Short mmCIF file of C-alpha atoms and ligand atoms in Angstrom, two decimals:
data_model
loop_
_atom_site.label_atom_id
_atom_site.label_comp_id
_atom_site.label_asym_id
_atom_site.label_seq_id
_atom_site.Cartn_x
_atom_site.Cartn_y
_atom_site.Cartn_z
CA MET V 22 47.07 71.13 154.05
CA LYS V 23 48.76 74.49 154.40
CA ASN V 24 51.98 74.26 156.34
CA LYS V 25 51.61 76.58 159.35
CA LYS V 26 55.22 76.44 160.47
CA ILE V 27 56.76 78.81 158.02
CA ASN V 28 57.01 82.54 158.03
CA MET V 29 58.61 84.83 155.50
CA GLU V 30 61.83 85.28 157.48
CA LYS V 31 62.38 81.55 157.58
CA LEU V 32 61.69 81.22 153.86
CA VAL V 33 64.00 84.13 152.97
CA ASN V 34 66.82 82.56 155.03
CA HIS V 35 66.24 79.14 153.53
CA CYS V 36 66.31 80.59 150.01
CA LYS V 37 69.56 82.41 150.70
CA ASN V 38 71.28 79.45 152.38
CA MET V 39 70.26 76.99 149.68
CA GLY V 40 71.21 79.12 146.64
CA ILE V 41 67.61 79.81 145.63
CA ILE V 42 67.30 83.61 145.95
CA PHE V 43 69.86 86.16 147.21
CA PRO V 44 69.36 89.85 148.09
CA GLY V 45 70.18 91.97 145.02
CA SER V 46 73.69 93.54 144.96
CA GLU V 47 74.15 92.30 148.52
CA ILE V 48 77.86 93.08 148.90
CA TYR V 49 76.97 96.78 148.49
CA GLY V 50 74.24 96.63 151.12
CA GLY V 51 71.53 95.60 148.66
CA LEU V 52 68.91 97.62 146.80
CA ALA V 53 65.40 97.77 148.27
CA ASN V 54 62.94 95.38 146.62
CA SER V 55 65.50 93.75 144.32
CA TRP V 56 66.56 90.11 144.43
CA ASP V 57 68.85 87.78 142.46
CA TYR V 58 68.00 84.17 141.65
CA GLY V 59 70.78 81.77 142.55
CA PRO V 60 71.71 78.45 140.88
CA VAL V 61 68.69 76.64 142.33
CA GLY V 62 66.17 79.47 141.92
CA VAL V 63 67.01 80.09 138.28
CA GLU V 64 66.21 76.45 137.43
CA LEU V 65 62.89 76.65 139.26
CA LYS V 66 61.92 79.88 137.54
CA ASN V 67 62.94 78.52 134.12
CA ASN V 68 60.81 75.40 134.71
CA ILE V 69 57.73 77.45 135.65
CA ARG V 70 58.21 79.73 132.65
CA SER V 71 58.55 76.69 130.35
CA LEU V 72 55.38 75.12 131.73
CA TRP V 73 53.50 78.39 131.17
CA TRP V 74 54.78 78.66 127.60
CA LYS V 75 53.83 75.02 126.96
CA LYS V 76 50.31 75.48 128.27
CA PHE V 77 49.55 78.94 126.90
CA VAL V 78 51.47 78.94 123.61
CA GLN V 79 52.54 75.46 122.55
CA GLU V 80 49.34 73.62 123.50
CA SER V 81 47.01 76.33 122.19
CA GLU V 82 45.99 75.81 118.59
CA TYR V 83 45.48 79.52 118.09
CA THR V 84 48.33 81.22 120.00
CA MET V 85 51.64 82.59 118.69
CA GLY V 86 54.52 83.88 120.77
CA VAL V 87 56.46 87.15 120.48
CA ASP V 88 59.43 88.73 122.23
CA ALA V 89 58.94 92.48 121.98
CA ALA V 90 61.42 95.19 123.00
CA ILE V 91 61.42 96.47 126.59
CA LEU V 92 61.98 100.07 125.43
CA MET V 93 59.09 101.26 123.30
CA ASN V 94 58.08 104.45 121.54
CA PRO V 95 56.83 106.69 124.40
CA LYS V 96 53.56 107.25 122.53
CA VAL V 97 52.70 103.66 123.49
CA TRP V 98 52.40 104.78 127.11
CA GLU V 99 50.24 107.76 126.18
CA ALA V 100 47.90 105.47 124.29
CA SER V 101 47.81 102.83 127.03
CA GLY V 102 47.01 105.42 129.70
CA HIS V 103 50.11 104.64 131.77
CA LEU V 104 51.57 108.16 131.47
CA ALA V 105 48.39 109.73 132.79
CA SER V 106 47.20 107.25 135.35
CA PHE V 107 49.67 104.50 136.27
CA THR V 108 50.18 106.12 139.66
CA ASP V 109 50.22 105.42 143.39
CA PRO V 110 48.70 107.87 145.93
CA LEU V 111 51.64 108.90 148.11
CA MET V 112 51.73 110.82 151.38
CA ASP V 113 54.90 112.02 153.13
CA CYS V 114 55.21 111.92 156.91
CA ARG V 115 56.12 115.48 157.91
CA SER V 116 57.81 114.26 161.12
CA CYS V 117 60.22 111.62 159.87
CA LYS V 118 60.14 112.40 156.12
CA THR V 119 59.27 108.84 155.09
CA ARG V 120 56.94 108.19 152.15
CA HIS V 121 53.88 105.93 152.21
CA ARG V 122 51.03 104.77 150.00
CA ALA V 123 47.80 106.23 151.38
CA ASP V 124 45.82 103.08 150.52
CA ASN V 125 48.32 100.92 152.42
CA LEU V 126 48.21 103.19 155.47
CA ILE V 127 44.43 102.93 155.57
CA GLU V 128 44.28 99.19 155.00
CA LYS V 129 46.87 98.58 157.71
CA HIS V 130 45.16 100.95 160.16
CA SER V 131 41.74 99.35 159.58
CA LYS V 132 43.27 95.84 159.72
CA GLY V 133 41.93 95.18 156.22
CA SER V 134 38.32 96.10 157.03
CA VAL V 135 38.40 99.23 154.80
CA ASN V 136 39.02 98.76 151.07
CA ALA V 137 40.91 101.91 150.07
CA ASP V 138 40.81 100.88 146.38
CA LYS V 139 37.27 102.18 146.32
CA MET V 140 38.14 105.61 147.80
CA SER V 141 38.98 108.87 146.04
CA ASN V 142 42.09 110.83 147.06
CA GLU V 143 39.96 113.25 149.09
CA GLU V 144 38.27 110.37 150.91
CA MET V 145 41.63 108.79 151.72
CA GLU V 146 43.06 112.10 153.01
CA SER V 147 40.10 112.71 155.29
CA TYR V 148 40.16 109.10 156.56
CA VAL V 149 43.84 109.51 157.52
CA VAL V 150 43.12 112.78 159.36
CA GLN V 151 39.87 111.67 161.05
CA HIS V 152 41.25 108.34 162.25
CA LYS V 153 44.63 109.84 163.21
CA VAL V 154 46.39 107.15 161.18
CA ALA V 155 49.93 106.79 162.54
CA CYS V 156 53.12 106.75 160.51
CA PRO V 157 54.43 103.15 160.64
CA VAL V 158 57.98 104.48 161.09
CA CYS V 159 57.74 107.25 163.76
CA GLY V 160 54.18 106.83 165.09
CA ASN V 161 53.16 110.47 164.53
CA SER V 162 50.12 111.40 162.48
CA ASP V 163 51.12 114.39 160.37
CA PHE V 164 50.97 113.67 156.65
CA THR V 165 51.13 115.86 153.54
CA PRO V 166 48.20 115.76 151.09
CA ILE V 167 48.28 112.97 148.51
CA ARG V 168 50.49 113.31 145.44
CA GLN V 169 50.06 110.93 142.52
CA PHE V 170 53.41 109.25 141.82
CA ASN V 171 53.94 107.59 138.41
CA LEU V 172 55.35 104.07 138.72
CA MET V 173 57.12 104.04 135.37
CA PHE V 174 60.93 104.21 135.41
CA GLU V 175 62.15 106.97 133.10
CA THR V 176 65.33 106.93 131.11
CA TYR V 177 66.75 108.86 128.15
CA ARG V 178 68.03 107.80 124.76
CA GLY V 179 70.93 109.62 123.14
CA VAL V 180 73.28 112.07 124.76
CA THR V 181 70.92 114.74 126.08
CA LYS V 182 68.38 114.50 128.85
CA GLU V 183 65.70 116.48 127.07
CA SER V 184 62.03 115.70 127.32
CA ASN V 185 61.88 114.61 123.70
CA SER V 186 64.51 111.96 124.37
CA GLN V 187 62.66 110.56 127.39
CA ILE V 188 61.65 106.90 127.21
CA TYR V 189 60.40 104.38 129.78
CA LEU V 190 61.17 100.89 130.96
CA ARG V 191 57.98 98.98 130.22
CA PRO V 192 55.74 98.48 133.26
CA GLU V 193 53.98 95.50 131.62
CA THR V 194 54.68 93.22 128.67
CA ALA V 195 51.11 93.48 127.37
CA GLN V 196 51.70 96.57 125.20
CA GLY V 197 54.32 94.69 123.15
CA GLU V 198 51.56 92.23 122.28
CA PHE V 199 48.98 94.90 121.41
CA VAL V 200 51.30 96.91 119.14
CA ASN V 201 52.14 93.71 117.23
CA PHE V 202 48.53 92.65 116.72
CA SER V 203 48.50 93.45 112.98
CA ASN V 204 52.04 92.16 112.39
CA VAL V 205 51.20 88.77 113.87
CA GLN V 206 47.77 88.60 112.25
CA ARG V 207 49.03 89.44 108.77
CA SER V 208 52.38 87.63 108.77
CA LEU V 209 50.91 84.33 109.92
CA ARG V 210 47.45 84.78 108.37
CA MET V 211 45.74 84.41 111.75
CA LYS V 212 41.97 84.34 111.97
CA LEU V 213 40.02 85.43 115.04
CA PRO V 214 39.98 84.20 117.71
CA PHE V 215 43.75 84.06 118.16
CA GLY V 216 46.21 84.72 120.96
CA ILE V 217 49.62 86.30 121.44
CA GLY V 218 51.79 85.14 124.34
CA GLN V 219 54.94 86.69 125.70
CA THR V 220 57.22 86.42 128.72
CA GLY V 221 59.70 89.08 129.81
CA LYS V 222 60.84 91.70 132.28
CA ALA V 223 58.69 94.57 133.47
CA PHE V 224 59.70 97.43 135.77
CA ARG V 225 57.74 99.44 138.34
CA ASN V 226 59.03 102.04 140.74
CA GLU V 227 57.35 100.44 143.76
CA ILE V 228 58.07 102.27 146.99
CA THR V 229 56.29 99.96 149.42
CA PRO V 230 58.14 97.09 151.09
CA GLY V 231 57.73 94.01 149.08
CA ASN V 232 57.27 90.82 151.18
CA PHE V 233 60.37 89.21 149.63
CA THR V 234 59.82 88.80 145.86
CA PHE V 235 56.07 89.48 146.05
CA ARG V 236 56.48 93.14 145.11
CA THR V 237 59.73 94.10 143.40
CA ILE V 238 60.87 96.92 141.16
CA GLU V 239 61.95 94.53 138.39
CA PHE V 240 59.99 91.37 137.71
CA GLU V 241 59.00 89.01 134.96
CA GLN V 242 55.53 88.70 133.50
CA MET V 243 53.96 85.97 131.39
CA GLU V 244 51.03 87.47 129.51
CA HIS V 245 48.53 86.09 127.05
CA GLN V 246 46.17 88.29 125.03
CA LEU V 247 43.25 86.61 123.32
CA PHE V 248 41.86 88.68 120.43
CA CYS V 249 38.24 87.91 119.57
CA LYS V 250 34.98 89.23 118.20
CA GLU V 251 32.73 91.16 120.55
CA GLY V 252 30.18 88.68 121.85
CA ASP V 253 32.77 85.92 122.23
CA ASP V 254 34.64 87.88 124.92
CA GLU V 255 32.80 86.64 128.04
CA LYS V 256 33.10 83.03 126.86
CA PHE V 257 36.88 83.45 126.62
CA TYR V 258 36.99 85.29 129.95
CA ASP V 259 35.41 82.23 131.62
CA PHE V 260 37.64 79.91 129.63
CA TYR V 261 40.84 81.64 130.83
CA LYS V 262 39.64 81.63 134.44
CA ASN V 263 39.39 77.83 134.28
CA TYR V 264 42.58 77.52 132.25
CA SER V 265 44.45 79.55 134.89
CA MET V 266 43.31 77.23 137.64
CA GLU V 267 44.44 74.23 135.57
CA PHE V 268 47.83 75.87 135.16
CA PHE V 269 48.18 76.49 138.89
CA LYS V 270 47.15 72.90 139.71
CA SER V 271 49.86 71.69 137.32
CA LEU V 272 52.38 73.55 139.52
CA GLY V 273 51.26 71.52 142.54
CA PHE V 274 48.78 73.89 144.28
CA GLU V 275 45.72 72.38 145.93
CA ASN V 276 42.26 74.01 145.95
CA ASP V 277 42.55 75.25 149.54
CA VAL V 278 45.37 77.69 148.76
CA LEU V 279 43.83 79.25 145.64
CA ARG V 280 40.81 81.48 145.14
CA PHE V 281 39.31 83.90 142.63
CA LYS V 282 38.78 87.48 143.69
CA ASP V 283 36.54 89.63 141.49
CA HIS V 284 37.62 93.26 141.14
CA GLU V 285 35.22 95.49 143.02
CA LYS V 286 36.30 98.60 141.14
CA LEU V 287 36.65 97.92 137.40
CA ALA V 288 39.10 99.95 135.30
CA HIS V 289 37.13 102.25 132.98
CA TYR V 290 37.84 100.04 129.95
CA ALA V 291 37.25 96.66 131.62
CA LYS V 292 34.04 94.68 131.31
CA SER V 293 35.03 92.01 133.83
CA ALA V 294 38.17 91.42 135.87
CA CYS V 295 39.33 89.06 138.58
CA ASP V 296 42.53 87.92 140.23
CA VAL V 297 43.68 84.49 141.22
CA GLU V 298 45.03 84.70 144.77
CA TYR V 299 47.32 82.30 146.62
CA LEU V 300 47.35 81.91 150.39
CA PHE V 301 50.93 83.06 151.20
CA ASN V 302 52.35 82.74 154.71
CA PHE V 303 51.43 86.45 155.13
CA GLY V 304 47.88 86.06 153.77
CA TRP V 305 46.10 86.03 150.40
CA GLY V 306 47.96 87.74 147.55
CA GLU V 307 47.33 88.17 143.82
CA ILE V 308 49.41 85.97 141.51
CA ASN V 309 47.42 86.36 138.29
CA GLY V 310 44.93 88.78 136.76
CA ILE V 311 42.29 87.95 134.14
CA HIS V 312 40.68 90.89 132.40
CA ASN V 313 38.10 91.43 129.68
CA ARG V 314 39.67 94.62 128.26
CA THR V 315 37.03 95.16 125.55
CA ASN V 316 38.41 96.86 122.40
CA PHE V 317 40.06 99.59 124.48
CA ASP V 318 43.70 98.71 123.76
CA LEU V 319 43.53 98.35 120.00
CA SER V 320 41.19 101.36 119.68
CA ARG V 321 43.62 103.55 121.60
CA HIS V 322 46.63 102.33 119.60
CA GLN V 323 44.71 102.95 116.37
CA GLU V 324 43.89 106.48 117.55
CA PHE V 325 47.41 107.37 118.76
CA SER V 326 49.38 105.67 115.95
CA GLY V 327 47.04 106.65 113.12
CA LYS V 328 47.36 103.05 111.79
CA ASN V 329 44.31 101.00 110.97
CA LEU V 330 44.11 98.13 113.45
CA GLU V 331 40.77 96.80 112.28
CA TYR V 332 40.27 93.14 111.49
CA THR V 333 38.30 92.10 108.41
CA ASP V 334 36.14 89.04 108.93
CA PRO V 335 36.97 86.79 105.94
CA ALA V 336 33.45 85.31 105.88
CA THR V 337 31.41 88.53 106.03
CA ASN V 338 33.94 91.25 105.09
CA GLU V 339 32.84 93.05 108.25
CA LYS V 340 35.55 95.33 109.69
CA PHE V 341 35.90 95.83 113.42
CA ILE V 342 38.39 96.33 116.25
CA PRO V 343 38.75 93.08 118.20
CA PHE V 344 38.09 92.66 121.91
CA VAL V 345 40.91 91.43 124.15
CA VAL V 346 40.79 88.96 127.03
CA GLU V 347 44.03 89.18 128.97
CA ALA V 348 45.53 86.57 131.29
CA SER V 349 48.51 88.12 133.08
CA TYR V 350 50.90 86.22 135.38
CA GLY V 351 53.80 87.40 137.55
CA LEU V 352 56.54 84.78 137.21
CA ASP V 353 58.38 85.91 140.36
CA ARG V 354 55.21 85.95 142.46
CA ILE V 355 54.24 82.51 141.20
CA THR V 356 57.77 81.26 141.95
CA LEU V 357 57.42 82.69 145.47
CA ALA V 358 54.05 80.97 145.87
CA VAL V 359 55.60 77.67 144.70
CA LEU V 360 58.44 78.09 147.22
CA ASP V 361 56.04 79.01 150.01
CA ASN V 362 53.80 76.04 149.17
CA ALA V 363 56.65 73.55 148.89
CA TYR V 364 58.66 74.46 152.00
CA ASP V 365 58.16 72.07 154.90
CA VAL V 366 59.96 71.08 158.06
CA GLU V 367 59.28 67.41 158.72
CA GLU V 368 59.71 65.71 162.07
CA LEU V 369 61.31 62.31 161.60
CA GLU V 370 60.77 59.17 163.66
CA ASP V 371 64.14 59.55 165.37
CA GLY V 372 63.12 62.97 166.69
CA THR V 373 65.24 64.96 164.22
CA GLU V 374 63.86 67.38 161.65
CA ARG V 375 64.52 67.72 157.96
CA GLU V 376 63.88 70.74 155.75
CA ILE V 377 62.25 69.70 152.52
CA MET V 378 60.94 71.46 149.44
CA ARG V 379 58.05 69.34 148.21
CA PHE V 380 58.13 70.55 144.61
CA LYS V 381 56.25 68.58 142.00
CA PRO V 382 59.08 66.66 140.27
CA SER V 383 58.27 68.36 136.94
CA ILE V 384 59.21 71.79 138.34
CA ALA V 385 61.93 70.68 140.77
CA PRO V 386 65.10 72.69 140.03
CA PHE V 387 67.27 69.57 139.98
CA LYS V 388 65.75 66.19 139.17
CA VAL V 389 68.56 63.95 140.36
CA GLY V 390 71.37 64.25 142.91
CA ILE V 391 74.36 62.08 142.02
CA LEU V 392 76.22 60.99 145.13
CA PRO V 393 79.34 58.79 145.16
CA LEU V 394 79.25 56.83 148.44
CA ILE V 395 83.02 57.11 149.00
CA LYS V 396 84.71 59.88 147.06
CA LYS V 397 88.03 58.05 146.52
CA LEU V 398 86.41 54.85 145.28
CA HIS V 399 83.29 55.93 143.47
CA SER V 400 83.71 59.44 142.11
CA GLU V 401 84.99 58.38 138.68
CA LYS V 402 81.97 56.15 138.09
CA ALA V 403 79.70 58.87 139.50
CA HIS V 404 81.04 61.33 136.90
CA ASP V 405 80.15 58.79 134.18
CA VAL V 406 76.60 58.63 135.58
CA TYR V 407 76.50 62.46 135.67
CA ARG V 408 77.43 62.63 131.99
CA MET V 409 74.79 60.05 131.11
CA LEU V 410 71.93 61.62 133.10
CA SER V 411 72.73 65.26 132.33
CA LYS V 412 71.85 64.66 128.68
CA HIS V 413 68.26 64.08 129.85
CA PHE V 414 67.74 65.93 133.13
CA ARG V 415 69.14 68.79 135.21
CA VAL V 416 71.26 66.92 137.74
CA MET V 417 73.62 67.86 140.56
CA TYR V 418 76.85 66.13 141.59
CA ASP V 419 77.73 66.17 145.29
CA GLU V 420 80.63 64.35 146.91
CA THR V 421 81.09 66.51 150.04
CA GLY V 422 80.15 65.25 153.53
CA SER V 423 78.38 62.14 154.78
CA ILE V 424 75.74 60.51 152.60
CA GLY V 425 73.07 61.45 155.17
CA LYS V 426 74.02 65.13 155.02
CA ARG V 427 74.02 65.02 151.23
CA TYR V 428 70.50 63.54 151.20
CA ARG V 429 69.37 66.37 153.49
CA ARG V 430 70.89 69.00 151.20
CA GLN V 431 69.06 67.56 148.21
CA ASP V 432 65.80 67.41 150.25
CA ALA V 433 66.28 71.07 151.15
CA ILE V 434 66.39 72.09 147.48
CA GLY V 435 63.60 69.68 146.53
CA THR V 436 65.51 67.14 144.39
CA PRO V 437 63.04 64.26 143.97
CA PHE V 438 65.62 61.50 143.35
CA CYS V 439 69.11 60.79 144.65
CA VAL V 440 71.29 58.20 142.97
CA THR V 441 74.04 56.65 145.09
CA ILE V 442 77.08 55.22 143.35
CA ASP V 443 78.85 52.46 145.31
CA ASP V 444 80.73 49.17 144.82
CA GLU V 445 77.57 47.61 143.38
CA THR V 446 77.63 50.20 140.60
CA ILE V 447 81.20 49.27 139.70
CA ASN V 448 80.76 45.51 140.03
CA ASN V 449 77.12 44.94 139.02
CA GLN V 450 76.16 48.09 137.09
CA THR V 451 73.36 49.01 139.51
CA VAL V 452 72.63 52.15 141.55
CA THR V 453 70.52 52.82 144.62
CA ILE V 454 67.84 55.42 143.98
CA ARG V 455 66.37 57.21 147.00
CA PHE V 456 63.05 59.05 146.86
CA ARG V 457 62.80 62.49 148.48
CA ASP V 458 59.29 62.24 149.96
CA SER V 459 59.18 58.65 151.21
CA MET V 460 62.95 58.31 151.78
CA GLN V 461 62.52 54.73 150.46
CA GLN V 462 65.29 53.23 148.35
CA GLU V 463 65.27 50.99 145.31
CA VAL V 464 68.02 49.31 143.29
CA VAL V 465 67.94 50.08 139.56
CA ALA V 466 70.16 48.84 136.73
CA LEU V 467 72.30 51.57 135.18
CA ASP V 468 71.03 50.63 131.72
CA ASN V 469 67.51 51.27 132.87
CA LEU V 470 68.15 54.44 134.90
CA VAL V 471 67.12 57.07 132.34
CA ALA V 472 63.90 55.19 131.51
CA PHE V 473 63.17 54.65 135.23
CA ILE V 474 63.52 58.36 136.10
CA THR V 475 61.61 59.40 132.98
CA SER V 476 58.70 57.15 133.95
CA LYS V 477 58.71 58.44 137.56
CA LEU V 478 58.65 62.04 136.30
CA ALA V 479 55.72 61.20 134.03
CA GLU V 480 53.73 59.66 136.92
CA GLU V 481 52.56 62.96 138.44
N1 GAP G 13 48.92 93.72 131.79
C1 GAP G 13 48.20 93.65 133.00
C2 GAP G 13 49.05 93.79 134.18
O1 GAP G 13 50.22 94.09 134.13
P1 GAP G 13 48.94 93.67 136.79
O2 GAP G 13 47.87 93.13 137.69
O3 GAP G 13 49.44 95.05 137.05
O4 GAP G 13 48.35 93.53 135.33
C3 GAP G 13 50.02 91.32 136.45
O5 GAP G 13 50.18 92.66 136.82
C4 GAP G 13 50.80 90.42 137.38
O6 GAP G 13 52.15 90.85 137.46
C5 GAP G 13 50.29 90.41 138.81
O7 GAP G 13 49.23 89.47 138.98
C6 GAP G 13 51.52 90.00 139.59
O8 GAP G 13 51.63 88.58 139.57
C7 GAP G 13 52.66 90.59 138.76
N2 GAP G 13 53.17 91.84 139.36
C8 GAP G 13 52.64 93.07 139.27
N3 GAP G 13 53.39 93.98 139.92
C9 GAP G 13 54.43 93.30 140.47
C10 GAP G 13 55.56 93.67 141.26
N4 GAP G 13 55.80 94.93 141.60
N5 GAP G 13 56.41 92.69 141.64
C11 GAP G 13 56.22 91.40 141.28
N6 GAP G 13 55.17 91.00 140.52
C12 GAP G 13 54.29 91.92 140.11
#
């Protein structure tokens, strides 16, 4: 069941207080739509990325990974269409000089009943005028006509800022996979169908407020491109829709917080496209896109690079440009969805409340909290246990405050197991293990502790 108690403000505060996510460059007043992962958040994000890589690269018989450069030859962005059309429709408020996306203004004004994605610029402009759409900042309704604003961040290589030295921070990782299609195919003798997977940073000059890490200017993507013969494309499109859902279930999401949303307006090159949406505390939001991109990408790169990107079928000698089915995931958005899904405030029998992150143990940032009962007496032994467990799991040592407070701190960052070190550990080589969700305790022999935790982690 979806937890109704949380809102974004509460989650943002919890993340800051518990070392999960901090505002970016906070001591300088921050930078809009930028965030830093703290010691707890970085572990969570790493775990989600590793699970994605395992499912999409390691467990796939036909997928290879790459790690392509962020800065690419600018012709890549001509070929991909980003230079010409990776734009947002912006309007400036003449009264207060703030800048807004026309589609957002319309969707907000119509309370979501009008889908501005389907409208042309002229239609959006006349909607704003006819309905006297108000500026969300000053309340007046006096906007400039729409200007298309390119979302790519520009930079320059070398010492001069001339147009021929202009390059871009990549707005998606996908192009690094497309431009390496022939390299991967030839170097590893891949036969169709085969996939290329990659994770890495992408950058977009987003001007709209972001709902915490939902929309940021710098974010990480995890993208998988499946190259196949025309005719097999729709089969793989359906396959990756199911595979995506399996992936999201493995992160602990239930059916009631996930849904598919078909694109109503297809990009000119796409044959089919849908998103997977998660029910955030602010409503449904896209966390993953699955697209049948036809042979658009490789055809364009062949045309703009002048290099032959055809594949020769070894059985028939037929030459053709493969189709691509893309499955594209935003790591930061998925991490936010996991945080939103896991956060809970539980009322206890004694009338008190505890904050708890109900992460699946496999993605929990820390697996075990190691807590000496009395610092003076038990900390030395607890350090021994730390050294033993840290060879197997990400663990946290905490000796500050009462044992009850320390349990609560571990609950609040989602640690599934706490191990208490006391006299019994010193005299009888046993520890008490306490479970996050049930708060039950069990005594386990030190010799058996690694195997015990390993088997509990494997139970999910
Ligand atoms: N190669 C296809 C592509 O990039 P996209 O729908 O623009 O498709 C894919 O992006 C995913 O990247 C989205 O589903 C979302 O999870 C994530 N994403 C996109 N823009 C983002 C932003 N500004 N901040 C955080 N995540 C973003």
